[in-house]
JSON list of C-alpha atoms and ligand atoms in Angstrom, two decimals:
[
{"chain": "A", "resi": 1, "resn": "UNK", "atom": "CA", "xyz": [-1.31, -2.36, 21.82]},
{"chain": "A", "resi": 2, "resn": "UNK", "atom": "CA", "xyz": [-0.64, -3.28, 18.20]},
{"chain": "A", "resi": 3, "resn": "UNK", "atom": "CA", "xyz": [-3.70, -1.84, 16.48]},
{"chain": "A", "resi": 4, "resn": "UNK", "atom": "CA", "xyz": [-3.78, 1.68, 15.08]},
{"chain": "A", "resi": 5, "resn": "UNK", "atom": "CA", "xyz": [-6.78, 3.76, 14.16]},
{"chain": "A", "resi": 6, "resn": "UNK", "atom": "CA", "xyz": [-8.18, 3.03, 10.68]},
{"chain": "A", "resi": 7, "resn": "UNK", "atom": "CA", "xyz": [-6.31, 4.89, 7.96]},
{"chain": "A", "resi": 8, "resn": "UNK", "atom": "CA", "xyz": [-7.41, 5.39, 4.33]},
{"chain": "A", "resi": 9, "resn": "UNK", "atom": "CA", "xyz": [-4.90, 5.30, 1.51]},
{"chain": "A", "resi": 10, "resn": "UNK", "atom": "CA", "xyz": [-6.44, 6.41, -1.80]},
{"chain": "A", "resi": 11, "resn": "UNK", "atom": "CA", "xyz": [-4.59, 4.84, -4.77]},
{"chain": "A", "resi": 12, "resn": "UNK", "atom": "CA", "xyz": [-3.77, 7.54, -7.25]},
{"chain": "A", "resi": 13, "resn": "UNK", "atom": "CA", "xyz": [-3.85, 4.85, -9.98]},
{"chain": "A", "resi": 14, "resn": "UNK", "atom": "CA", "xyz": [-7.55, 5.75, -10.30]},
{"chain": "A", "resi": 15, "resn": "UNK", "atom": "CA", "xyz": [-6.92, 9.54, -10.23]},
{"chain": "A", "resi": 16, "resn": "UNK", "atom": "CA", "xyz": [-6.95, 11.85, -13.30]},
{"chain": "A", "resi": 17, "resn": "UNK", "atom": "CA", "xyz": [-3.34, 11.49, -14.51]},
{"chain": "A", "resi": 18, "resn": "UNK", "atom": "CA", "xyz": [-3.57, 14.80, -16.36]},
{"chain": "A", "resi": 19, "resn": "UNK", "atom": "CA", "xyz": [-4.20, 16.61, -13.00]},
{"chain": "A", "resi": 20, "resn": "UNK", "atom": "CA", "xyz": [-2.24, 14.40, -10.55]},
{"chain": "A", "resi": 21, "resn": "UNK", "atom": "CA", "xyz": [-0.94, 17.27, -8.34]},
{"chain": "A", "resi": 22, "resn": "UNK", "atom": "CA", "xyz": [-4.46, 18.65, -7.88]},
{"chain": "A", "resi": 23, "resn": "UNK", "atom": "CA", "xyz": [-5.79, 15.14, -7.25]},
{"chain": "A", "resi": 24, "resn": "UNK", "atom": "CA", "xyz": [-3.23, 14.53, -4.46]},
{"chain": "A", "resi": 25, "resn": "UNK", "atom": "CA", "xyz": [-4.19, 17.89, -2.89]},
{"chain": "A", "resi": 26, "resn": "UNK", "atom": "CA", "xyz": [-7.84, 17.05, -3.16]},
{"chain": "A", "resi": 27, "resn": "UNK", "atom": "CA", "xyz": [-7.55, 13.68, -1.35]},
{"chain": "A", "resi": 28, "resn": "UNK", "atom": "CA", "xyz": [-5.36, 15.32, 1.31]},
{"chain": "A", "resi": 29, "resn": "UNK", "atom": "CA", "xyz": [-7.97, 17.94, 2.04]},
{"chain": "A", "resi": 30, "resn": "UNK", "atom": "CA", "xyz": [-10.72, 15.25, 1.86]},
{"chain": "A", "resi": 31, "resn": "UNK", "atom": "CA", "xyz": [-9.14, 13.37, 4.80]},
{"chain": "A", "resi": 32, "resn": "UNK", "atom": "CA", "xyz": [-6.82, 10.76, 3.24]},
{"chain": "A", "resi": 33, "resn": "UNK", "atom": "CA", "xyz": [-4.13, 9.55, 5.63]},
{"chain": "A", "resi": 34, "resn": "UNK", "atom": "CA", "xyz": [-1.71, 7.99, 3.09]},
{"chain": "A", "resi": 35, "resn": "UNK", "atom": "CA", "xyz": [-1.22, 8.69, -0.61]},
{"chain": "A", "resi": 36, "resn": "UNK", "atom": "CA", "xyz": [-0.89, 5.23, -2.14]},
{"chain": "A", "resi": 37, "resn": "UNK", "atom": "CA", "xyz": [1.32, 5.13, -5.29]},
{"chain": "A", "resi": 38, "resn": "UNK", "atom": "CA", "xyz": [1.13, 2.00, -7.41]},
{"chain": "A", "resi": 39, "resn": "UNK", "atom": "CA", "xyz": [4.36, 1.50, -9.32]},
{"chain": "A", "resi": 40, "resn": "UNK", "atom": "CA", "xyz": [4.14, -1.15, -12.07]},
{"chain": "A", "resi": 41, "resn": "UNK", "atom": "CA", "xyz": [6.81, -2.21, -14.57]},
{"chain": "A", "resi": 42, "resn": "UNK", "atom": "CA", "xyz": [4.98, -4.10, -17.26]},
{"chain": "A", "resi": 43, "resn": "UNK", "atom": "CA", "xyz": [7.00, -7.18, -16.34]},
{"chain": "A", "resi": 44, "resn": "UNK", "atom": "CA", "xyz": [6.30, -8.19, -12.73]},
{"chain": "A", "resi": 45, "resn": "UNK", "atom": "CA", "xyz": [2.66, -7.12, -13.38]},
{"chain": "A", "resi": 46, "resn": "UNK", "atom": "CA", "xyz": [1.03, -6.62, -16.84]},
{"chain": "A", "resi": 47, "resn": "UNK", "atom": "CA", "xyz": [0.74, -2.81, -16.55]},
{"chain": "A", "resi": 48, "resn": "UNK", "atom": "CA", "xyz": [3.06, 0.28, -16.65]},
{"chain": "A", "resi": 49, "resn": "UNK", "atom": "CA", "xyz": [2.42, 3.25, -14.39]},
{"chain": "A", "resi": 50, "resn": "UNK", "atom": "CA", "xyz": [4.52, 5.64, -12.33]},
{"chain": "A", "resi": 51, "resn": "UNK", "atom": "CA", "xyz": [8.23, 6.14, -11.73]},
{"chain": "A", "resi": 52, "resn": "UNK", "atom": "CA", "xyz": [10.21, 8.09, -9.15]},
{"chain": "A", "resi": 53, "resn": "UNK", "atom": "CA", "xyz": [10.08, 11.29, -11.15]},
{"chain": "A", "resi": 54, "resn": "UNK", "atom": "CA", "xyz": [6.32, 11.46, -10.73]},
{"chain": "A", "resi": 55, "resn": "UNK", "atom": "CA", "xyz": [6.66, 10.77, -6.98]},
{"chain": "A", "resi": 56, "resn": "UNK", "atom": "CA", "xyz": [9.16, 13.63, -6.76]},
{"chain": "A", "resi": 57, "resn": "UNK", "atom": "CA", "xyz": [6.80, 15.96, -8.68]},
{"chain": "A", "resi": 58, "resn": "UNK", "atom": "CA", "xyz": [3.90, 15.08, -6.39]},
{"chain": "A", "resi": 59, "resn": "UNK", "atom": "CA", "xyz": [5.78, 15.33, -3.12]},
{"chain": "A", "resi": 60, "resn": "UNK", "atom": "CA", "xyz": [5.28, 19.16, -2.65]},
{"chain": "A", "resi": 61, "resn": "UNK", "atom": "CA", "xyz": [1.50, 18.70, -3.10]},
{"chain": "A", "resi": 62, "resn": "UNK", "atom": "CA", "xyz": [0.89, 16.96, 0.24]},
{"chain": "A", "resi": 63, "resn": "UNK", "atom": "CA", "xyz": [2.56, 16.36, 3.59]},
{"chain": "A", "resi": 64, "resn": "UNK", "atom": "CA", "xyz": [0.64, 13.12, 4.07]},
{"chain": "A", "resi": 65, "resn": "UNK", "atom": "CA", "xyz": [2.44, 9.80, 4.15]},
{"chain": "A", "resi": 66, "resn": "UNK", "atom": "CA", "xyz": [3.55, 8.64, 0.64]},
{"chain": "A", "resi": 67, "resn": "UNK", "atom": "CA", "xyz": [2.92, 4.93, 0.58]},
{"chain": "A", "resi": 68, "resn": "UNK", "atom": "CA", "xyz": [4.79, 3.60, -2.42]},
{"chain": "A", "resi": 69, "resn": "UNK", "atom": "CA", "xyz": [3.78, 0.04, -3.58]},
{"chain": "A", "resi": 70, "resn": "UNK", "atom": "CA", "xyz": [6.41, -1.35, -5.82]},
{"chain": "A", "resi": 71, "resn": "UNK", "atom": "CA", "xyz": [5.13, -4.00, -8.23]},
{"chain": "A", "resi": 72, "resn": "UNK", "atom": "CA", "xyz": [8.47, -4.18, -10.05]},
{"chain": "A", "resi": 73, "resn": "UNK", "atom": "CA", "xyz": [11.17, -6.82, -10.33]},
{"chain": "A", "resi": 74, "resn": "UNK", "atom": "CA", "xyz": [13.90, -6.41, -9.37]},
{"chain": "A", "resi": 75, "resn": "UNK", "atom": "CA", "xyz": [13.09, -3.64, -6.95]},
{"chain": "A", "resi": 76, "resn": "UNK", "atom": "CA", "xyz": [16.47, -3.13, -5.47]},
{"chain": "A", "resi": 77, "resn": "UNK", "atom": "CA", "xyz": [17.94, -0.88, -8.21]},
{"chain": "A", "resi": 78, "resn": "UNK", "atom": "CA", "xyz": [15.07, 1.65, -7.67]},
{"chain": "A", "resi": 79, "resn": "UNK", "atom": "CA", "xyz": [14.81, 1.75, -3.84]},
{"chain": "A", "resi": 80, "resn": "UNK", "atom": "CA", "xyz": [17.15, 4.73, -3.47]},
{"chain": "A", "resi": 81, "resn": "UNK", "atom": "CA", "xyz": [15.45, 6.71, -6.24]},
{"chain": "A", "resi": 82, "resn": "UNK", "atom": "CA", "xyz": [11.98, 6.29, -4.59]},
{"chain": "A", "resi": 83, "resn": "UNK", "atom": "CA", "xyz": [13.46, 7.10, -1.23]},
{"chain": "A", "resi": 84, "resn": "UNK", "atom": "CA", "xyz": [15.02, 10.30, -2.54]},
{"chain": "A", "resi": 85, "resn": "UNK", "atom": "CA", "xyz": [11.82, 11.16, -4.41]},
{"chain": "A", "resi": 86, "resn": "UNK", "atom": "CA", "xyz": [9.97, 11.39, -1.16]},
{"chain": "A", "resi": 87, "resn": "UNK", "atom": "CA", "xyz": [8.48, 7.97, -0.36]},
{"chain": "A", "resi": 88, "resn": "UNK", "atom": "CA", "xyz": [7.78, 7.40, 3.31]},
{"chain": "A", "resi": 89, "resn": "UNK", "atom": "CA", "xyz": [6.86, 3.76, 3.11]},
{"chain": "A", "resi": 90, "resn": "UNK", "atom": "CA", "xyz": [8.32, 1.49, 0.42]},
{"chain": "A", "resi": 91, "resn": "UNK", "atom": "CA", "xyz": [6.54, -1.85, -0.06]},
{"chain": "A", "resi": 92, "resn": "UNK", "atom": "CA", "xyz": [7.97, -4.75, -2.04]},
{"chain": "A", "resi": 93, "resn": "UNK", "atom": "CA", "xyz": [6.74, -8.17, -3.10]},
{"chain": "A", "resi": 94, "resn": "UNK", "atom": "CA", "xyz": [8.80, -11.26, -2.07]},
{"chain": "A", "resi": 95, "resn": "UNK", "atom": "CA", "xyz": [8.52, -12.64, -5.58]},
{"chain": "A", "resi": 96, "resn": "UNK", "atom": "CA", "xyz": [10.39, -9.58, -6.94]},
{"chain": "A", "resi": 97, "resn": "UNK", "atom": "CA", "xyz": [13.57, -11.15, -5.47]},
{"chain": "A", "resi": 98, "resn": "UNK", "atom": "CA", "xyz": [16.21, -12.04, -5.34]},
{"chain": "A", "resi": 99, "resn": "UNK", "atom": "CA", "xyz": [16.90, -11.51, -1.59]},
{"chain": "A", "resi": 100, "resn": "UNK", "atom": "CA", "xyz": [13.90, -10.38, 0.42]},
{"chain": "A", "resi": 101, "resn": "UNK", "atom": "CA", "xyz": [15.74, -9.90, 3.73]},
{"chain": "A", "resi": 102, "resn": "UNK", "atom": "CA", "xyz": [18.41, -7.80, 2.06]},
{"chain": "A", "resi": 103, "resn": "UNK", "atom": "CA", "xyz": [15.84, -5.65, 0.25]},
{"chain": "A", "resi": 104, "resn": "UNK", "atom": "CA", "xyz": [13.99, -4.92, 3.46]},
{"chain": "A", "resi": 105, "resn": "UNK", "atom": "CA", "xyz": [17.25, -4.03, 5.14]},
{"chain": "A", "resi": 106, "resn": "UNK", "atom": "CA", "xyz": [18.06, -1.68, 2.25]},
{"chain": "A", "resi": 107, "resn": "UNK", "atom": "CA", "xyz": [14.76, 0.18, 2.64]},
{"chain": "A", "resi": 108, "resn": "UNK", "atom": "CA", "xyz": [15.38, 0.61, 6.33]},
{"chain": "A", "resi": 109, "resn": "UNK", "atom": "CA", "xyz": [18.94, 1.81, 5.66]},
{"chain": "A", "resi": 110, "resn": "UNK", "atom": "CA", "xyz": [17.49, 4.51, 3.44]},
{"chain": "A", "resi": 111, "resn": "UNK", "atom": "CA", "xyz": [15.58, 5.75, 6.50]},
{"chain": "A", "resi": 112, "resn": "UNK", "atom": "CA", "xyz": [12.21, 4.58, 5.17]},
{"chain": "A", "resi": 113, "resn": "UNK", "atom": "CA", "xyz": [9.51, 2.23, 6.54]},
{"chain": "A", "resi": 114, "resn": "UNK", "atom": "CA", "xyz": [9.59, -1.18, 4.86]},
{"chain": "A", "resi": 115, "resn": "UNK", "atom": "CA", "xyz": [6.45, -2.93, 3.65]},
{"chain": "A", "resi": 116, "resn": "UNK", "atom": "CA", "xyz": [5.94, -6.49, 2.47]},
{"chain": "A", "resi": 117, "resn": "UNK", "atom": "CA", "xyz": [3.09, -7.28, 0.08]},
{"chain": "A", "resi": 118, "resn": "UNK", "atom": "CA", "xyz": [1.46, -10.63, -0.11]},
{"chain": "A", "resi": 119, "resn": "UNK", "atom": "CA", "xyz": [-0.34, -11.58, -3.35]},
{"chain": "A", "resi": 120, "resn": "UNK", "atom": "CA", "xyz": [-3.55, -13.57, -2.92]},
{"chain": "A", "resi": 121, "resn": "UNK", "atom": "CA", "xyz": [-1.63, -16.80, -3.49]},
{"chain": "A", "resi": 122, "resn": "UNK", "atom": "CA", "xyz": [1.39, -15.90, -1.43]},
{"chain": "A", "resi": 123, "resn": "UNK", "atom": "CA", "xyz": [1.41, -17.75, 1.94]},
{"chain": "A", "resi": 124, "resn": "UNK", "atom": "CA", "xyz": [1.65, -15.71, 5.20]},
{"chain": "A", "resi": 125, "resn": "UNK", "atom": "CA", "xyz": [4.67, -17.86, 6.08]},
{"chain": "A", "resi": 126, "resn": "UNK", "atom": "CA", "xyz": [6.86, -15.62, 3.95]},
{"chain": "A", "resi": 127, "resn": "UNK", "atom": "CA", "xyz": [6.83, -13.31, 7.00]},
{"chain": "A", "resi": 128, "resn": "UNK", "atom": "CA", "xyz": [8.53, -15.94, 9.09]},
{"chain": "A", "resi": 129, "resn": "UNK", "atom": "CA", "xyz": [12.10, -14.67, 9.15]},
{"chain": "A", "resi": 130, "resn": "UNK", "atom": "CA", "xyz": [11.66, -11.02, 8.27]},
{"chain": "A", "resi": 131, "resn": "UNK", "atom": "CA", "xyz": [8.99, -9.81, 10.71]},
{"chain": "A", "resi": 132, "resn": "UNK", "atom": "CA", "xyz": [11.55, -7.68, 12.59]},
{"chain": "A", "resi": 133, "resn": "UNK", "atom": "CA", "xyz": [12.37, -5.82, 9.36]},
{"chain": "A", "resi": 134, "resn": "UNK", "atom": "CA", "xyz": [8.79, -5.06, 8.43]},
{"chain": "A", "resi": 135, "resn": "UNK", "atom": "CA", "xyz": [6.78, -1.86, 9.32]},
{"chain": "A", "resi": 136, "resn": "UNK", "atom": "CA", "xyz": [3.80, -2.71, 7.14]},
{"chain": "A", "resi": 137, "resn": "UNK", "atom": "CA", "xyz": [2.21, -5.93, 5.79]},
{"chain": "A", "resi": 138, "resn": "UNK", "atom": "CA", "xyz": [0.09, -5.42, 2.67]},
{"chain": "A", "resi": 139, "resn": "UNK", "atom": "CA", "xyz": [-2.47, -8.14, 2.02]},
{"chain": "A", "resi": 140, "resn": "UNK", "atom": "CA", "xyz": [-3.52, -8.00, -1.66]},
{"chain": "A", "resi": 141, "resn": "UNK", "atom": "CA", "xyz": [-7.16, -8.85, -2.22]},
{"chain": "A", "resi": 142, "resn": "UNK", "atom": "CA", "xyz": [-6.80, -8.77, -5.98]},
{"chain": "A", "resi": 143, "resn": "UNK", "atom": "CA", "xyz": [-3.97, -9.95, -8.18]},
{"chain": "A", "resi": 144, "resn": "UNK", "atom": "CA", "xyz": [-1.85, -6.88, -8.72]},
{"chain": "A", "resi": 145, "resn": "UNK", "atom": "CA", "xyz": [-1.87, -5.01, -12.02]},
{"chain": "A", "resi": 146, "resn": "UNK", "atom": "CA", "xyz": [-5.06, -3.08, -12.36]},
{"chain": "A", "resi": 147, "resn": "UNK", "atom": "CA", "xyz": [-7.56, -1.05, -10.45]},
{"chain": "A", "resi": 148, "resn": "UNK", "atom": "CA", "xyz": [-11.24, -1.87, -10.49]},
{"chain": "A", "resi": 149, "resn": "UNK", "atom": "CA", "xyz": [-10.99, -5.57, -9.88]},
{"chain": "A", "resi": 150, "resn": "UNK", "atom": "CA", "xyz": [-13.33, -7.61, -7.58]},
{"chain": "A", "resi": 151, "resn": "UNK", "atom": "CA", "xyz": [-12.31, -8.12, -3.94]},
{"chain": "A", "resi": 152, "resn": "UNK", "atom": "CA", "xyz": [-11.15, -11.65, -3.14]},
{"chain": "A", "resi": 153, "resn": "UNK", "atom": "CA", "xyz": [-12.39, -12.51, 0.35]},
{"chain": "A", "resi": 154, "resn": "UNK", "atom": "CA", "xyz": [-9.22, -13.33, 2.26]},
{"chain": "A", "resi": 155, "resn": "UNK", "atom": "CA", "xyz": [-10.40, -12.44, 5.75]},
{"chain": "A", "resi": 156, "resn": "UNK", "atom": "CA", "xyz": [-8.82, -15.59, 7.20]},
{"chain": "A", "resi": 157, "resn": "UNK", "atom": "CA", "xyz": [-5.45, -14.47, 5.84]},
{"chain": "A", "resi": 158, "resn": "UNK", "atom": "CA", "xyz": [-5.96, -10.92, 7.23]},
{"chain": "A", "resi": 159, "resn": "UNK", "atom": "CA", "xyz": [-6.70, -12.45, 10.62]},
{"chain": "A", "resi": 160, "resn": "UNK", "atom": "CA", "xyz": [-3.56, -14.65, 10.39]},
{"chain": "A", "resi": 161, "resn": "UNK", "atom": "CA", "xyz": [-1.49, -11.60, 9.68]},
{"chain": "A", "resi": 162, "resn": "UNK", "atom": "CA", "xyz": [-3.12, -9.69, 12.51]},
{"chain": "A", "resi": 163, "resn": "UNK", "atom": "CA", "xyz": [-2.16, -12.48, 14.93]},
{"chain": "A", "resi": 164, "resn": "UNK", "atom": "CA", "xyz": [1.48, -12.42, 13.77]},
{"chain": "A", "resi": 165, "resn": "UNK", "atom": "CA", "xyz": [1.60, -8.63, 14.22]},
{"chain": "A", "resi": 166, "resn": "UNK", "atom": "CA", "xyz": [0.11, -8.97, 17.69]},
{"chain": "A", "resi": 167, "resn": "UNK", "atom": "CA", "xyz": [2.75, -11.54, 18.60]},
{"chain": "A", "resi": 168, "resn": "UNK", "atom": "CA", "xyz": [5.50, -8.98, 17.85]},
{"chain": "A", "resi": 169, "resn": "UNK", "atom": "CA", "xyz": [4.15, -6.40, 20.25]},
{"chain": "A", "resi": 170, "resn": "UNK", "atom": "CA", "xyz": [5.20, -3.74, 17.69]},
{"chain": "A", "resi": 171, "resn": "UNK", "atom": "CA", "xyz": [3.17, -1.21, 15.70]},
{"chain": "A", "resi": 172, "resn": "UNK", "atom": "CA", "xyz": [3.05, -2.70, 12.21]},
{"chain": "A", "resi": 173, "resn": "UNK", "atom": "CA", "xyz": [0.48, -1.50, 9.70]},
{"chain": "A", "resi": 174, "resn": "UNK", "atom": "CA", "xyz": [-1.87, -4.18, 8.26]},
{"chain": "A", "resi": 175, "resn": "UNK", "atom": "CA", "xyz": [-2.89, -2.74, 4.92]},
{"chain": "A", "resi": 176, "resn": "UNK", "atom": "CA", "xyz": [-5.44, -4.32, 2.55]},
{"chain": "A", "resi": 177, "resn": "UNK", "atom": "CA", "xyz": [-5.39, -3.46, -1.14]},
{"chain": "A", "resi": 178, "resn": "UNK", "atom": "CA", "xyz": [-7.72, -4.31, -3.97]},
{"chain": "A", "resi": 179, "resn": "UNK", "atom": "CA", "xyz": [-11.51, -4.10, -4.47]},
{"chain": "A", "resi": 180, "resn": "UNK", "atom": "CA", "xyz": [-12.07, -2.10, -1.34]},
{"chain": "A", "resi": 181, "resn": "UNK", "atom": "CA", "xyz": [-15.51, -0.41, -1.14]},
{"chain": "A", "resi": 182, "resn": "UNK", "atom": "CA", "xyz": [-17.60, 0.44, 1.96]},
{"chain": "A", "resi": 183, "resn": "UNK", "atom": "CA", "xyz": [-18.82, -3.18, 2.19]},
{"chain": "A", "resi": 184, "resn": "UNK", "atom": "CA", "xyz": [-15.50, -4.98, 1.72]},
{"chain": "A", "resi": 185, "resn": "UNK", "atom": "CA", "xyz": [-13.77, -2.30, 3.83]},
{"chain": "A", "resi": 186, "resn": "UNK", "atom": "CA", "xyz": [-15.92, -3.43, 6.76]},
{"chain": "A", "resi": 187, "resn": "UNK", "atom": "CA", "xyz": [-15.00, -7.07, 6.16]},
{"chain": "A", "resi": 188, "resn": "UNK", "atom": "CA", "xyz": [-11.29, -6.20, 6.05]},
{"chain": "A", "resi": 189, "resn": "UNK", "atom": "CA", "xyz": [-11.51, -3.91, 9.15]},
{"chain": "A", "resi": 190, "resn": "UNK", "atom": "CA", "xyz": [-13.33, -6.62, 11.08]},
{"chain": "A", "resi": 191, "resn": "UNK", "atom": "CA", "xyz": [-10.63, -9.07, 10.22]},
{"chain": "A", "resi": 192, "resn": "UNK", "atom": "CA", "xyz": [-7.91, -6.76, 11.57]},
{"chain": "A", "resi": 193, "resn": "UNK", "atom": "CA", "xyz": [-6.89, -4.35, 8.74]},
{"chain": "A", "resi": 194, "resn": "UNK", "atom": "CA", "xyz": [-5.96, -0.89, 9.85]},
{"chain": "A", "resi": 195, "resn": "UNK", "atom": "CA", "xyz": [-4.94, 0.71, 6.49]},
{"chain": "A", "resi": 196, "resn": "UNK", "atom": "CA", "xyz": [-7.31, 0.45, 3.56]},
{"chain": "A", "resi": 197, "resn": "UNK", "atom": "CA", "xyz": [-6.22, 1.19, -0.03]},
{"chain": "A", "resi": 198, "resn": "UNK", "atom": "CA", "xyz": [-8.91, 2.28, -2.39]},
{"chain": "A", "resi": 199, "resn": "UNK", "atom": "CA", "xyz": [-8.70, 3.53, -5.97]},
{"chain": "A", "resi": 200, "resn": "UNK", "atom": "CA", "xyz": [-12.08, 3.25, -7.65]},
{"chain": "A", "resi": 201, "resn": "UNK", "atom": "CA", "xyz": [-14.03, 3.64, -4.43]},
{"chain": "A", "resi": 202, "resn": "UNK", "atom": "CA", "xyz": [-12.44, 7.01, -3.73]},
{"chain": "A", "resi": 203, "resn": "UNK", "atom": "CA", "xyz": [-11.86, 8.53, -7.16]},
{"chain": "A", "resi": 204, "resn": "UNK", "atom": "CA", "xyz": [-14.92, 7.04, -8.98]},
{"chain": "A", "resi": 205, "resn": "UNK", "atom": "CA", "xyz": [-17.29, 9.88, -8.19]},
{"chain": "A", "resi": 206, "resn": "UNK", "atom": "CA", "xyz": [-15.14, 12.92, -8.83]},
{"chain": "A", "resi": 207, "resn": "UNK", "atom": "CA", "xyz": [-13.57, 15.44, -6.42]},
{"chain": "A", "resi": 208, "resn": "UNK", "atom": "CA", "xyz": [-16.91, 16.50, -4.84]},
{"chain": "A", "resi": 209, "resn": "UNK", "atom": "CA", "xyz": [-17.29, 13.04, -3.39]},
{"chain": "A", "resi": 210, "resn": "UNK", "atom": "CA", "xyz": [-13.80, 12.36, -2.12]},
{"chain": "A", "resi": 211, "resn": "UNK", "atom": "CA", "xyz": [-14.42, 13.33, 1.49]},
{"chain": "A", "resi": 212, "resn": "UNK", "atom": "CA", "xyz": [-17.69, 11.39, 1.82]},
{"chain": "A", "resi": 213, "resn": "UNK", "atom": "CA", "xyz": [-16.19, 8.33, 0.08]},
{"chain": "A", "resi": 214, "resn": "UNK", "atom": "CA", "xyz": [-13.10, 8.35, 2.33]},
{"chain": "A", "resi": 215, "resn": "UNK", "atom": "CA", "xyz": [-15.32, 8.68, 5.40]},
{"chain": "A", "resi": 216, "resn": "UNK", "atom": "CA", "xyz": [-17.52, 5.80, 4.22]},
{"chain": "A", "resi": 217, "resn": "UNK", "atom": "CA", "xyz": [-14.43, 3.52, 4.06]},
{"chain": "A", "resi": 218, "resn": "UNK", "atom": "CA", "xyz": [-13.30, 4.52, 7.47]},
{"chain": "A", "resi": 219, "resn": "UNK", "atom": "CA", "xyz": [-16.64, 3.37, 8.77]},
{"chain": "A", "resi": 220, "resn": "UNK", "atom": "CA", "xyz": [-16.83, 5.86, 11.65]},
{"chain": "B", "resi": 1, "resn": "DX5", "atom": "C1", "xyz": [-3.55, -3.19, -7.77]},
{"chain": "B", "resi": 1, "resn": "DX5", "atom": "C2", "xyz": [-3.08, -2.03, -6.96]},
{"chain": "B", "resi": 1, "resn": "DX5", "atom": "C3", "xyz": [-4.19, -1.40, -6.17]},
{"chain": "B", "resi": 1, "resn": "DX5", "atom": "C4", "xyz": [-5.31, -0.88, -6.96]},
{"chain": "B", "resi": 1, "resn": "DX5", "atom": "C5", "xyz": [-6.52, -0.64, -6.14]},
{"chain": "B", "resi": 1, "resn": "DX5", "atom": "O1", "xyz": [-2.48, -3.72, -8.47]},
{"chain": "B", "resi": 1, "resn": "DX5", "atom": "O2", "xyz": [-2.04, -2.34, -6.07]},
{"chain": "B", "resi": 1, "resn": "DX5", "atom": "O3", "xyz": [-3.67, -0.39, -5.27]},
{"chain": "B", "resi": 1, "resn": "DX5", "atom": "O4", "xyz": [-5.00, 0.33, -7.64]},
{"chain": "B", "resi": 1, "resn": "DX5", "atom": "O5", "xyz": [-7.56, -0.25, -6.96]},
{"chain": "B", "resi": 1, "resn": "DX5", "atom": "P1", "xyz": [-9.09, -0.56, -6.65]},
{"chain": "B", "resi": 1, "resn": "DX5", "atom": "O6", "xyz": [-9.40, 0.02, -5.26]},
{"chain": "B", "resi": 1, "resn": "DX5", "atom": "O7", "xyz": [-9.84, 0.06, -7.73]},
{"chain": "B", "resi": 1, "resn": "DX5", "atom": "O8", "xyz": [-9.21, -2.09, -6.54]},
{"chain": "B", "resi": 2, "resn": "ZN", "atom": "ZN1", "xyz": [-1.43, -0.90, -4.41]}
]
């Protein structure tokens, strides 16, 4: 058995940054499974967002899984800071370099789950020699950098990753990130995704709608 129940990971990139603690509490109460934190450095991706200090400040606001998506290069110098700040999962991009295998080992050595993110143009083959070090594979369905972009239909890629996960016999999360709304969530779920990241589709309607919007993505 290598498929988990569907989990929803709201991306706080689309939350109200002036009220981030309350926003994290609100999605927790509304049924979020993971709190997805998009970390951008203005270099690996053309946007600047959140650092480890913000993760540390948010940590007391929820006991849900903190799913930290690092879009920074290099990532290695910051792994320990995010681990100590309270990340549960730390996801890196292979292009962040320089040594993917070593970076994944470093995340595991910090006692955290290690994720590997595949940009839309990054081939699935990058998983070839690191699958035993990976606890989560993130399939990006937009080019990283901004919330609110249109979903790129990569269901064939999601299916290919699902097959690779099945071949390991281990529980590895298959997370899809970018342009997820109730319709694209269904396409991603049907292709084998079991964790869905959503920024705009959760936060777009304000706190009164968080629970309904999370439920709509779960599709149950
Ligand atoms: C994109 C980020 C995503 C993004 C999702 O670089 O990794 O997590 O915030 O936002 P939506 O759901 O609005 O596409
Ligand atoms: Zn993300």
